[in-house]
PDB file of C-alpha atoms in Angstrom:
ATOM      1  CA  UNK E 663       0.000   0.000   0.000  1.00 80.00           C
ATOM      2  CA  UNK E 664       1.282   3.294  -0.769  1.00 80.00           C
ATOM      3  CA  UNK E 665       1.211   4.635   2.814  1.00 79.00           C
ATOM      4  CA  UNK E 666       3.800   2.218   4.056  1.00 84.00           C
ATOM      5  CA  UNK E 667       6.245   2.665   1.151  1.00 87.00           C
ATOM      6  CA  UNK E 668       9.721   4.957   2.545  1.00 89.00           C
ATOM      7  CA  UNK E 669      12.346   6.856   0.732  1.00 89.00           C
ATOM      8  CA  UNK E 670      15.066   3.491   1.488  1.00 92.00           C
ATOM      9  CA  UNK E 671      12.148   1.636  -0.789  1.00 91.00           C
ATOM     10  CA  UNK E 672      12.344   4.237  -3.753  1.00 90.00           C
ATOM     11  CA  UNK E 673      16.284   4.897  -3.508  1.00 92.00           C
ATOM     12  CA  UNK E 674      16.631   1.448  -3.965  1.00 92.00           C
ATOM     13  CA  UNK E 675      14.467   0.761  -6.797  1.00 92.00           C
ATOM     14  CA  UNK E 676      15.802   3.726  -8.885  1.00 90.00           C
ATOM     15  CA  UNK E 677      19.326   2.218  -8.011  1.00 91.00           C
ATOM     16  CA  UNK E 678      17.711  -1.278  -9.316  1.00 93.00           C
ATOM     17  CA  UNK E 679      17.259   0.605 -12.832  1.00 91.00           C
ATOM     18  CA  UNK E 680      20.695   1.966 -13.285  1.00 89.00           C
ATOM     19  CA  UNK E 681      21.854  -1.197 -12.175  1.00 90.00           C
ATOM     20  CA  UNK E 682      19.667  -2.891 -15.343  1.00 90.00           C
ATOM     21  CA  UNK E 683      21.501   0.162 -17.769  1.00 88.00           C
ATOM     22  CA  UNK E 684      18.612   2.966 -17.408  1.00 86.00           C
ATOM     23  CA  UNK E 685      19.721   6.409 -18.399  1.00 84.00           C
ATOM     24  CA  UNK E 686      19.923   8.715 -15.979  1.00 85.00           C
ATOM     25  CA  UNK E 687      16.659  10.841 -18.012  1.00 82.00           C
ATOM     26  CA  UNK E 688      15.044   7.813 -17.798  1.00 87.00           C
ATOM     27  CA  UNK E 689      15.201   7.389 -13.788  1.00 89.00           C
ATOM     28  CA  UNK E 690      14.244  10.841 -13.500  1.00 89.00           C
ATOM     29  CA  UNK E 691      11.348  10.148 -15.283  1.00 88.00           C
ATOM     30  CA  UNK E 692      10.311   7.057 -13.689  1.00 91.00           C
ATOM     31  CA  UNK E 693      11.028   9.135 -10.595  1.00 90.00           C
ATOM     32  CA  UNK E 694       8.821  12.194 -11.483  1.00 90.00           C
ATOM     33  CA  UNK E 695       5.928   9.849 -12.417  1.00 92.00           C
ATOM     34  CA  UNK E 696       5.967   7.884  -9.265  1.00 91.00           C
ATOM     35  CA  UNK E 697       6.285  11.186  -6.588  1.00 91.00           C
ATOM     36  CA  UNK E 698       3.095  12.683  -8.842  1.00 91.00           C
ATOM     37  CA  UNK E 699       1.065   9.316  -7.788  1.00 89.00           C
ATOM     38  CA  UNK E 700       2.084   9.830  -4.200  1.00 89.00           C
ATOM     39  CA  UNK E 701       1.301  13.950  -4.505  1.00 88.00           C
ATOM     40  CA  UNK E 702      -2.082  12.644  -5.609  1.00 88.00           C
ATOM     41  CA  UNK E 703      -2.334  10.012  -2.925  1.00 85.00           C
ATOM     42  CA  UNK E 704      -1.539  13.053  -0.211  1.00 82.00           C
ATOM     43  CA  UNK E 705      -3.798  15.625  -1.622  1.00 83.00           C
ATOM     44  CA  UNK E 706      -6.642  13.737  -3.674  1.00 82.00           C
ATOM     45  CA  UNK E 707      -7.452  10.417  -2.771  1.00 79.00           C
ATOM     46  CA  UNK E 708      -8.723   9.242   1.261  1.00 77.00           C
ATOM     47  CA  UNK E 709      -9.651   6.082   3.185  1.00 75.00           C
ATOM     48  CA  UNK E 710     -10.973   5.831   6.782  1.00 75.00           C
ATOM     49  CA  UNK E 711      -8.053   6.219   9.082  1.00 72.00           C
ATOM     50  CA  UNK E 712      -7.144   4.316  12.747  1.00 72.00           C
ATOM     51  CA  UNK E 713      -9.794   6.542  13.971  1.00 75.00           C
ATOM     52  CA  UNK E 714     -12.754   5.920  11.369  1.00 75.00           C
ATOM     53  CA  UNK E 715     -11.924   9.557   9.868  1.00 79.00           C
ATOM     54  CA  UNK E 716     -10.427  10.581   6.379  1.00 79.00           C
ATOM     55  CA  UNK E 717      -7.229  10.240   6.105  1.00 77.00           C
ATOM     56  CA  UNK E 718      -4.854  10.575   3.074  1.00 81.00           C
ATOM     57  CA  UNK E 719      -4.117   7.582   1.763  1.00 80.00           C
ATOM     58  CA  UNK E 720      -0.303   8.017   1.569  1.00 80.00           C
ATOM     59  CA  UNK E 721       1.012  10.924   4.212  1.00 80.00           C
ATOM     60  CA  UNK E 722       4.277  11.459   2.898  1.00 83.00           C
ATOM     61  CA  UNK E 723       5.712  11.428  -0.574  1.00 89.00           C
ATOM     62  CA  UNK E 724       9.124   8.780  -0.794  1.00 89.00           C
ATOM     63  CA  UNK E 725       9.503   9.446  -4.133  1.00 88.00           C
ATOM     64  CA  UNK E 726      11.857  13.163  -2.839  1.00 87.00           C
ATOM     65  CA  UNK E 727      13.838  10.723  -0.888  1.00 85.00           C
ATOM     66  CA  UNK E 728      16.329   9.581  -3.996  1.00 86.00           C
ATOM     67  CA  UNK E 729      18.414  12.825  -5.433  1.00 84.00           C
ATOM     68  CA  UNK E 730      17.561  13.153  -9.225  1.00 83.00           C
ATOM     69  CA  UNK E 731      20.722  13.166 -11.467  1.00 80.00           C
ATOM     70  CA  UNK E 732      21.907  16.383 -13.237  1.00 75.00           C
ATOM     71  CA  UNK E 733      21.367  16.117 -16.492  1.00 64.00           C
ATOM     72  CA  UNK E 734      22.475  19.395 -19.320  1.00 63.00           C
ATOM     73  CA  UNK E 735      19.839  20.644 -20.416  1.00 57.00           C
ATOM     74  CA  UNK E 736      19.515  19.441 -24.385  1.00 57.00           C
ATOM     75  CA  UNK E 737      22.230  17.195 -24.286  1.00 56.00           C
ATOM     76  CA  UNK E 738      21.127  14.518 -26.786  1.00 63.00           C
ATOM     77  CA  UNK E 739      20.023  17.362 -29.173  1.00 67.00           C
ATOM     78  CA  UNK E 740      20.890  17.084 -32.719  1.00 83.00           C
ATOM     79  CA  UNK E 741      19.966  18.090 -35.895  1.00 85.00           C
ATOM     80  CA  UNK E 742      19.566  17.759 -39.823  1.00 91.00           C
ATOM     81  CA  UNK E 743      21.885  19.209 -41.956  1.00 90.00           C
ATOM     82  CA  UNK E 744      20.252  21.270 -44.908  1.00 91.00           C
ATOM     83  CA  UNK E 745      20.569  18.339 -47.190  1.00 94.00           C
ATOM     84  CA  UNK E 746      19.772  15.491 -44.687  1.00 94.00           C
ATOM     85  CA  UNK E 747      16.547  17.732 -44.979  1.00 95.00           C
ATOM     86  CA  UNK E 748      15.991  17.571 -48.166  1.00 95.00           C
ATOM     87  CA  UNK E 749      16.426  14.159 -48.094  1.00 96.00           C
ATOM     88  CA  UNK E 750      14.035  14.209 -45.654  1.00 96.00           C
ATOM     89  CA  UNK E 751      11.159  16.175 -47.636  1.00 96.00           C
ATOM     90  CA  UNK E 752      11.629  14.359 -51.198  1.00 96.00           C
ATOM     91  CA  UNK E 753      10.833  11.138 -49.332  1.00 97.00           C
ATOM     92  CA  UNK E 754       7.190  10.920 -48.970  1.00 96.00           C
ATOM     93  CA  UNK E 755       5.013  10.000 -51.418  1.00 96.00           C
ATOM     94  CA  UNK E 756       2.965  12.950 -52.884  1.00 95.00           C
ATOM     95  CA  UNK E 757       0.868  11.427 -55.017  1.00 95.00           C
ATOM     96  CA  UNK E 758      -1.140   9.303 -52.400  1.00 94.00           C
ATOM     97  CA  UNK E 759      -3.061  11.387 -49.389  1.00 92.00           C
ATOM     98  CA  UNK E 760      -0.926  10.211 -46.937  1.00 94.00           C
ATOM     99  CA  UNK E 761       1.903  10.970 -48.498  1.00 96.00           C
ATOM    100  CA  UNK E 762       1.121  14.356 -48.773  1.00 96.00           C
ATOM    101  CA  UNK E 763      -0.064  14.720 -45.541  1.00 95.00           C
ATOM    102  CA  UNK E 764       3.302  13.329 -43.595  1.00 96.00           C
ATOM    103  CA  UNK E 765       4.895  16.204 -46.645  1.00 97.00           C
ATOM    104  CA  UNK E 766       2.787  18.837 -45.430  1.00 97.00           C
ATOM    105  CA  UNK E 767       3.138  18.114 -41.908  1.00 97.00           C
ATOM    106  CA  UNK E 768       7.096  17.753 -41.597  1.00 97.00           C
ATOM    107  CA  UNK E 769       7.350  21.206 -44.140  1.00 95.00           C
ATOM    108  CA  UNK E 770       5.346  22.386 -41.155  1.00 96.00           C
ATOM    109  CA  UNK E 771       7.697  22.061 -38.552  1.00 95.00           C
ATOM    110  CA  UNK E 772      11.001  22.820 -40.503  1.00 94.00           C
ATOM    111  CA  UNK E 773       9.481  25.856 -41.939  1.00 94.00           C
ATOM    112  CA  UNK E 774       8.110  27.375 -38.369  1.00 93.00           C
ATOM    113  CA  UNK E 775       9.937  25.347 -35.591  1.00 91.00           C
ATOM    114  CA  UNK E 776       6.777  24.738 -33.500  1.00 92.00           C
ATOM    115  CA  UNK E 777       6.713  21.679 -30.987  1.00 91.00           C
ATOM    116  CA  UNK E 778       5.183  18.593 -31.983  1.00 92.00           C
ATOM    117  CA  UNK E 779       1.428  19.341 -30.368  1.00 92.00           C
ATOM    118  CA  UNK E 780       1.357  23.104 -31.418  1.00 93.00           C
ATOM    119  CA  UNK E 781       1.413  21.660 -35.206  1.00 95.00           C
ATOM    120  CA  UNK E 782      -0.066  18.677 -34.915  1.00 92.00           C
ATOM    121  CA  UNK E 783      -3.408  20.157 -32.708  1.00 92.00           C
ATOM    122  CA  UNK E 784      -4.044  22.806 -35.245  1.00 94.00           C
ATOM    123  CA  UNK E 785      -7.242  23.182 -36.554  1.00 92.00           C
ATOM    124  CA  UNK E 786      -8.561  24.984 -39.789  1.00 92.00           C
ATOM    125  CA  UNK E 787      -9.962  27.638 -38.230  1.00 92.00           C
ATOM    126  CA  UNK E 788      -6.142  28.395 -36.804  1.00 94.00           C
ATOM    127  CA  UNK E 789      -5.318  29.608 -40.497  1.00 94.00           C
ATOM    128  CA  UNK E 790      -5.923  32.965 -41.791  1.00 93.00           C
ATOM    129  CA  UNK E 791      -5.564  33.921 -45.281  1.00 93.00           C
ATOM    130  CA  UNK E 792      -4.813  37.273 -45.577  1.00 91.00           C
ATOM    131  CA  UNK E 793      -4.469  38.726 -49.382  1.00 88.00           C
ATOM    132  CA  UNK E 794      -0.277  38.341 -49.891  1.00 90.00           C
ATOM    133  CA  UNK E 795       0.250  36.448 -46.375  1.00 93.00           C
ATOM    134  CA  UNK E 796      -0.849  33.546 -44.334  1.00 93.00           C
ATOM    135  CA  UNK E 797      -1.250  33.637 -40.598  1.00 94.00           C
ATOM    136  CA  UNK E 798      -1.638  30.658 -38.219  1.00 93.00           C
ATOM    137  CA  UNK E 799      -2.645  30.987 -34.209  1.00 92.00           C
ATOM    138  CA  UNK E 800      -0.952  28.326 -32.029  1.00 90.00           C
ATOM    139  CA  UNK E 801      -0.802  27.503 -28.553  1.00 87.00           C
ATOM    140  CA  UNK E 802       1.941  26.163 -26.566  1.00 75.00           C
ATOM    141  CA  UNK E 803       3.727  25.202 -23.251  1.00 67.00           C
ATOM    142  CA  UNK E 804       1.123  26.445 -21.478  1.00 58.00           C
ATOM    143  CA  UNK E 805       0.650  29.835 -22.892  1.00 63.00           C
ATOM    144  CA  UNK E 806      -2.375  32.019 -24.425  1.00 67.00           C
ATOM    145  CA  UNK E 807      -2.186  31.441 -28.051  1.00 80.00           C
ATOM    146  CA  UNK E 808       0.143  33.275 -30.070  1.00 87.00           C
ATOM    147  CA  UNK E 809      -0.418  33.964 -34.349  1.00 90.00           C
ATOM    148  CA  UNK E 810       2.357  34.006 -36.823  1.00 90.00           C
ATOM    149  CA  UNK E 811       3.583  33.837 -40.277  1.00 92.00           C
ATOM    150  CA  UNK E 812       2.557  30.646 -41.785  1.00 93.00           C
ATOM    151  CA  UNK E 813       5.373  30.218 -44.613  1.00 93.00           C
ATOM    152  CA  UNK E 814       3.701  29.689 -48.221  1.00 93.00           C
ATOM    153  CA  UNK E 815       5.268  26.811 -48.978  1.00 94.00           C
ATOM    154  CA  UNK E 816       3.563  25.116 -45.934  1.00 95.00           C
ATOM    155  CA  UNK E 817       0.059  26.488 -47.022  1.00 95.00           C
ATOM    156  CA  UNK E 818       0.605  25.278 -50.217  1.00 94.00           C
ATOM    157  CA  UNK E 819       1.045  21.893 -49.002  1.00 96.00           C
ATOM    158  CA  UNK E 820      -1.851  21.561 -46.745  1.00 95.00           C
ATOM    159  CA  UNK E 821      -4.153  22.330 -49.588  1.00 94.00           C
ATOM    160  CA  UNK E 822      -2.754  20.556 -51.491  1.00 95.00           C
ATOM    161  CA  UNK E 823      -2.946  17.197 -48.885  1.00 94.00           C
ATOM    162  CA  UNK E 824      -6.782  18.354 -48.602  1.00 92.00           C
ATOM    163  CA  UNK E 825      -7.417  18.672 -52.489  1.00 92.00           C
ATOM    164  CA  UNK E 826      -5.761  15.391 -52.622  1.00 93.00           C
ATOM    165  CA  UNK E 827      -7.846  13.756 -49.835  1.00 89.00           C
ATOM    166  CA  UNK E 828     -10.999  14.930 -50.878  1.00 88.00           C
ATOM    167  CA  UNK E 829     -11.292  17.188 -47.487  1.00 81.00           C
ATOM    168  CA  UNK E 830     -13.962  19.380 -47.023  1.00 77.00           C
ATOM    169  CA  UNK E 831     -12.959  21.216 -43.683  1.00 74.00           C
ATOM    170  CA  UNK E 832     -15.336  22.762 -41.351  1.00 76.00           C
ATOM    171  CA  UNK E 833     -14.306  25.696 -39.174  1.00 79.00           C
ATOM    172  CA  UNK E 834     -12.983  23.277 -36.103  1.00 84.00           C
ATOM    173  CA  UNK E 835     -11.451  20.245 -37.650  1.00 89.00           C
ATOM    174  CA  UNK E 836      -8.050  19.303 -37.357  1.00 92.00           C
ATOM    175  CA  UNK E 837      -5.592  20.001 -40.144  1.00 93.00           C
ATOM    176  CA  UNK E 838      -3.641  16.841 -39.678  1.00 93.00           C
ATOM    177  CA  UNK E 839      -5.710  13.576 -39.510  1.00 90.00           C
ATOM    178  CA  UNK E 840      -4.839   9.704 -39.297  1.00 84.00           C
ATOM    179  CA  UNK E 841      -7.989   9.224 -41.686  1.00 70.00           C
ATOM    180  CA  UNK E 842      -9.745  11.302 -44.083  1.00 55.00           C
ATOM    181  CA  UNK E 843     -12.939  10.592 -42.270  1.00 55.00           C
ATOM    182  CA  UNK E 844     -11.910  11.408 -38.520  1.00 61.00           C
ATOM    183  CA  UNK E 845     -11.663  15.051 -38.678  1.00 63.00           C
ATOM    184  CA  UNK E 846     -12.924  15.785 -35.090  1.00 73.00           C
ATOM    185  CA  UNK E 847      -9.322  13.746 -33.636  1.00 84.00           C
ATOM    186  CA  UNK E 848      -5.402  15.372 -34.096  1.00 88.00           C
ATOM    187  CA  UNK E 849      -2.695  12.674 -35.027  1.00 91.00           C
ATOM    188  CA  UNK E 850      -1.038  11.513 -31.769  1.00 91.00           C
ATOM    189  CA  UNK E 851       2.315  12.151 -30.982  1.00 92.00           C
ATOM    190  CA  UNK E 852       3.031   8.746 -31.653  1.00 93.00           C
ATOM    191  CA  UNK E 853       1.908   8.830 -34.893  1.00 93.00           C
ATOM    192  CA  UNK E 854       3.775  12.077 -35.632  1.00 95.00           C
ATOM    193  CA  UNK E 855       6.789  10.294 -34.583  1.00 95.00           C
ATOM    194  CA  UNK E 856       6.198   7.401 -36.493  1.00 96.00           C
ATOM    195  CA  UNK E 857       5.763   9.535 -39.399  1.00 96.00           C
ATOM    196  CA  UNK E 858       9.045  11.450 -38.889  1.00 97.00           C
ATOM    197  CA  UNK E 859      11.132   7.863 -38.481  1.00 96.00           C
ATOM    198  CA  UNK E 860       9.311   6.088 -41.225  1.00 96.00           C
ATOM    199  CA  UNK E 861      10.613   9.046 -43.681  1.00 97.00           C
ATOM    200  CA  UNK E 862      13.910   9.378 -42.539  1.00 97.00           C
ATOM    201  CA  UNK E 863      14.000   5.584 -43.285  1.00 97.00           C
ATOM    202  CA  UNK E 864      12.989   6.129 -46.266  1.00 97.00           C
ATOM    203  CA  UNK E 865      15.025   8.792 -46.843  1.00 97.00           C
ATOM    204  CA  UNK E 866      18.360   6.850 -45.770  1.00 96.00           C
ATOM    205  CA  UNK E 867      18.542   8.679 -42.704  1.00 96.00           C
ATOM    206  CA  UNK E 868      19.226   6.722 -39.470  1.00 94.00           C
ATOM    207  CA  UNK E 869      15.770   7.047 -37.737  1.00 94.00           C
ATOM    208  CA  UNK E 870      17.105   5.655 -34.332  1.00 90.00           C
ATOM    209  CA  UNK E 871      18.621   9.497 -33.830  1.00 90.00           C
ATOM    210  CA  UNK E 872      15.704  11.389 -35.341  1.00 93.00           C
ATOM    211  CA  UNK E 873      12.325  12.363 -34.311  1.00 92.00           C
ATOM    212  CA  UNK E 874       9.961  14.949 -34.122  1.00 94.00           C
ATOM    213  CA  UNK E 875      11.746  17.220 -31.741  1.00 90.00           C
ATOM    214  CA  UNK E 876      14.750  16.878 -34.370  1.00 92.00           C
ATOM    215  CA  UNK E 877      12.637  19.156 -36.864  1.00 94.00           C
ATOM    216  CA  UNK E 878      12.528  21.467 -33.788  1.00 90.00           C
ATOM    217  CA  UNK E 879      16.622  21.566 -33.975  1.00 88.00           C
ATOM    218  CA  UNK E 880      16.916  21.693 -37.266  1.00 91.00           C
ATOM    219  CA  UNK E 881      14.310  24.901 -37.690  1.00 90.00           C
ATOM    220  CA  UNK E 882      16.730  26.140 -35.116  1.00 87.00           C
ATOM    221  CA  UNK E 883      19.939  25.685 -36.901  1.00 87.00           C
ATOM    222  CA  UNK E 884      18.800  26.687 -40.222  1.00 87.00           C
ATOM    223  CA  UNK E 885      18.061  30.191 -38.790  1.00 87.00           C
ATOM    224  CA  UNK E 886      21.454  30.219 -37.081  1.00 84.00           C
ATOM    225  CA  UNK E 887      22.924  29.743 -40.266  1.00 83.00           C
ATOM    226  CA  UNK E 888      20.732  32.949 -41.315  1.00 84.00           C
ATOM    227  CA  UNK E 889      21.456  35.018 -38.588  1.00 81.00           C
ATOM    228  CA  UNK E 890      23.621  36.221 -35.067  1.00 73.00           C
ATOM    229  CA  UNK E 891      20.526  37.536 -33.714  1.00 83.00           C
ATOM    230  CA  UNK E 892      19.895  35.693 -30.515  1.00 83.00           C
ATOM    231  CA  UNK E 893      16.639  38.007 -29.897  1.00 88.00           C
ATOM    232  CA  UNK E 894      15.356  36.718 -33.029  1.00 88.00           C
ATOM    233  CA  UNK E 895      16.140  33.340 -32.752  1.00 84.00           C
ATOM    234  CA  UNK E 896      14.244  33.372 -29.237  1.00 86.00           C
ATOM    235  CA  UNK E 897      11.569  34.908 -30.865  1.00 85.00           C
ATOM    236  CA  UNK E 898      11.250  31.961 -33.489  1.00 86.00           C
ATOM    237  CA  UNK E 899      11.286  29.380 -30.968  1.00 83.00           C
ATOM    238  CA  UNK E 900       9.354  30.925 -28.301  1.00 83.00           C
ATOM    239  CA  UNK E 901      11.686  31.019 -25.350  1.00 80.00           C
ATOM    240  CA  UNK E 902      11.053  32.535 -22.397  1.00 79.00           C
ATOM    241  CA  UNK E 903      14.304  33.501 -21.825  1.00 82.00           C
ATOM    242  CA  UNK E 904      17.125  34.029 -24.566  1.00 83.00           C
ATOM    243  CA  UNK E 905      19.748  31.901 -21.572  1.00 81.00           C
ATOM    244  CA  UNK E 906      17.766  29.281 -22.594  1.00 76.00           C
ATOM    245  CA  UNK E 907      18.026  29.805 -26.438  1.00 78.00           C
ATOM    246  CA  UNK E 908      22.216  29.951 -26.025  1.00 77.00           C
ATOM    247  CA  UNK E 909      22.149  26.828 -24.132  1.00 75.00           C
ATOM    248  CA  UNK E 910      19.884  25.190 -27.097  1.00 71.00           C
ATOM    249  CA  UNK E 911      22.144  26.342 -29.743  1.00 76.00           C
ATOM    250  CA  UNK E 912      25.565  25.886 -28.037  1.00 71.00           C
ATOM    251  CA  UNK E 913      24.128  22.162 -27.390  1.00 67.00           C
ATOM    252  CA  UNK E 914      23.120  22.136 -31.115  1.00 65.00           C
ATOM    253  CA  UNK E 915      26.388  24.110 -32.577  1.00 65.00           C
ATOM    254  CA  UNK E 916      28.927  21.417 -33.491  1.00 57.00           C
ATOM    255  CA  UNK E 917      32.907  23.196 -33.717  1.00 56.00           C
ATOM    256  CA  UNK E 918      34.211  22.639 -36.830  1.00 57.00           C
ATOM    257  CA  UNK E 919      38.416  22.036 -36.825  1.00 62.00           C
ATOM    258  CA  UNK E 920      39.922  23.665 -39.961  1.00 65.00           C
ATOM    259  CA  UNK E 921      43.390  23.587 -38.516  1.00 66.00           C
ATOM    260  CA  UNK E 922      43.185  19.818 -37.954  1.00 66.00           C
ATOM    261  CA  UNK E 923      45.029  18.862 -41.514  1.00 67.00           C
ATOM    262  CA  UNK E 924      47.839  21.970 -41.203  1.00 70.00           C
ATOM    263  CA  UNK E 925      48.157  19.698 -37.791  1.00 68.00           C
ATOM    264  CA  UNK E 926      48.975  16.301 -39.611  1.00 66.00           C
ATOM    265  CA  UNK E 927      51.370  18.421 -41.850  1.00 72.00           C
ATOM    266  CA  UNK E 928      53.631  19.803 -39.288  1.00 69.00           C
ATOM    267  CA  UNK E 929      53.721  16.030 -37.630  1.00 70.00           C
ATOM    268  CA  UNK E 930      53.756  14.064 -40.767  1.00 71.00           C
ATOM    269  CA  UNK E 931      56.987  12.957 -40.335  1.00 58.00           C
ATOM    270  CA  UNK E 932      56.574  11.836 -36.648  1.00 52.00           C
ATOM    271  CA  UNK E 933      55.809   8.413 -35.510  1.00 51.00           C
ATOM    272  CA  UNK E 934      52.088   9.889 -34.503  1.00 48.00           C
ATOM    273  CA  UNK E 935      51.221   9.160 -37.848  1.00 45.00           C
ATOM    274  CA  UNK E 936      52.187   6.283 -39.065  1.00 49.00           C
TER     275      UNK E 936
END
């Protein structure tokens, strides 16, 4: 029962799962899932205590006992290389609906950055065609929702998905749909995901190191490329602080050695290189 679980119990299965090769994100995960079940043991759920009154069902949360491991923030992040994204984009098939669907979808978040759910949950009436621009409102992380620039080359590739699919949209149905006849239910994130790895397969792109947060990265880096403006990098990628947008890039930014081969020159005659 959850009330007479301790902290020794907890410490000891988390050091159980590094023991059996779990990453240290992956602990912390486990971790945070297991002290929310106790928080809502504490505050939401009560039996009959010693006494006959309510009482919590757990009065103390184990799960804080075990000290989470430090982990830098992004440090798995990577990222697709202009042509690894165009690799990427001439996969899918854009003859068939679905193919122009996952096309229209990963343009999406290469052209604007967005997370996965503040792409995948839009809905129709999100778009707004303007007479020489289209605009998109999306809401994310928690905030009110925020309208921007939707590039023409995505909007060009949604209707063209639609025209393809035979869509006729109403005012609230989702953009991006598993089926042409569910239009009231967003692709998951699974699906998204699925979609993102099944292309880079296809695309000869090792899909064990992509995914849909990748796009995210690679929006990123393509605007680096563009510009030193921190501010409007932040911007792009809506980050509440632009501390947060060095650590993202710096985690992203691979140094390039130019020097490397003038190295091997100056030492080619020493036994370091044979």
């Amino acid at each position: 029962p959850p009330n007479q679980w301790t902290g020794a119990d907890l410490i000891a299965w988390i050091q159980e799962l590094r023991e059996l090769g779990r990453s240290p994100a992956t602990c912390n995960l486990k971790l945070a899932a297991v002290s929310s079940f106790f928080t809502f043991c504490q505050r939401h759920y009560l039996i009959a205590g010693s006494d006959g009154r309510p009482a919590p069902l757990a009065e103390h949360n184990p799960a804080l006992a075990p000290e989470r491991t430090s982990i830098p923030p992004y440090n798995r992040a990577t990222h697709l290389d202009p042509d690894q994204i165009r690799r990427l984009l001439g996969a899918p098939d854009r003859s068939t609906a679905i193919g122009a669907r996952d096309f229209a979808i990963l343009l999406a978040y290469v052209y604007t950055g967005r997370r996965s759910s503040e792409i995948r949950r839009l809905r129709w009436d999100d778009i707004r065609v303007q007479p020489d621009r289209v605009f998109y409102t999306w809401t994310g992380k928690g905030r009110t929702g925020r309208t921007d620039e939707l590039p023409a080359p995505v909007y060009r590739a949604i209707v063209a998905y639609h025209q393809l699919a035979g869509r006729t949209l109403a005012t609230d149905d989702f953009v991006f749909v598993a089926t042409v006849g569910r239009s009231d239910r967003p692709l998951s994130i699974q699906t998204v995901n699925q979609i993102v790895k099944r292309t880079a397969a296809a695309a000869g792109l090792d899909p064990t190191r992509i995914h849909t947060h990748t796009l995210r990265h690679s929006a990123a880096m393509l605007r680096r490329q563009l510009t030193d403006d921190l501010q409007e990098i932040q911007s792009f990628l809506n980050h509440a602080s632009i501390a947060t947008t060095q650590v993202y890039l710096q985690r992203l930014d691979r140094r390039t050695d130019d020097r490397w081969s003038e190295i091997e020159t100056l030492l080619s005659d020493q036994e370091i290189n044979k």
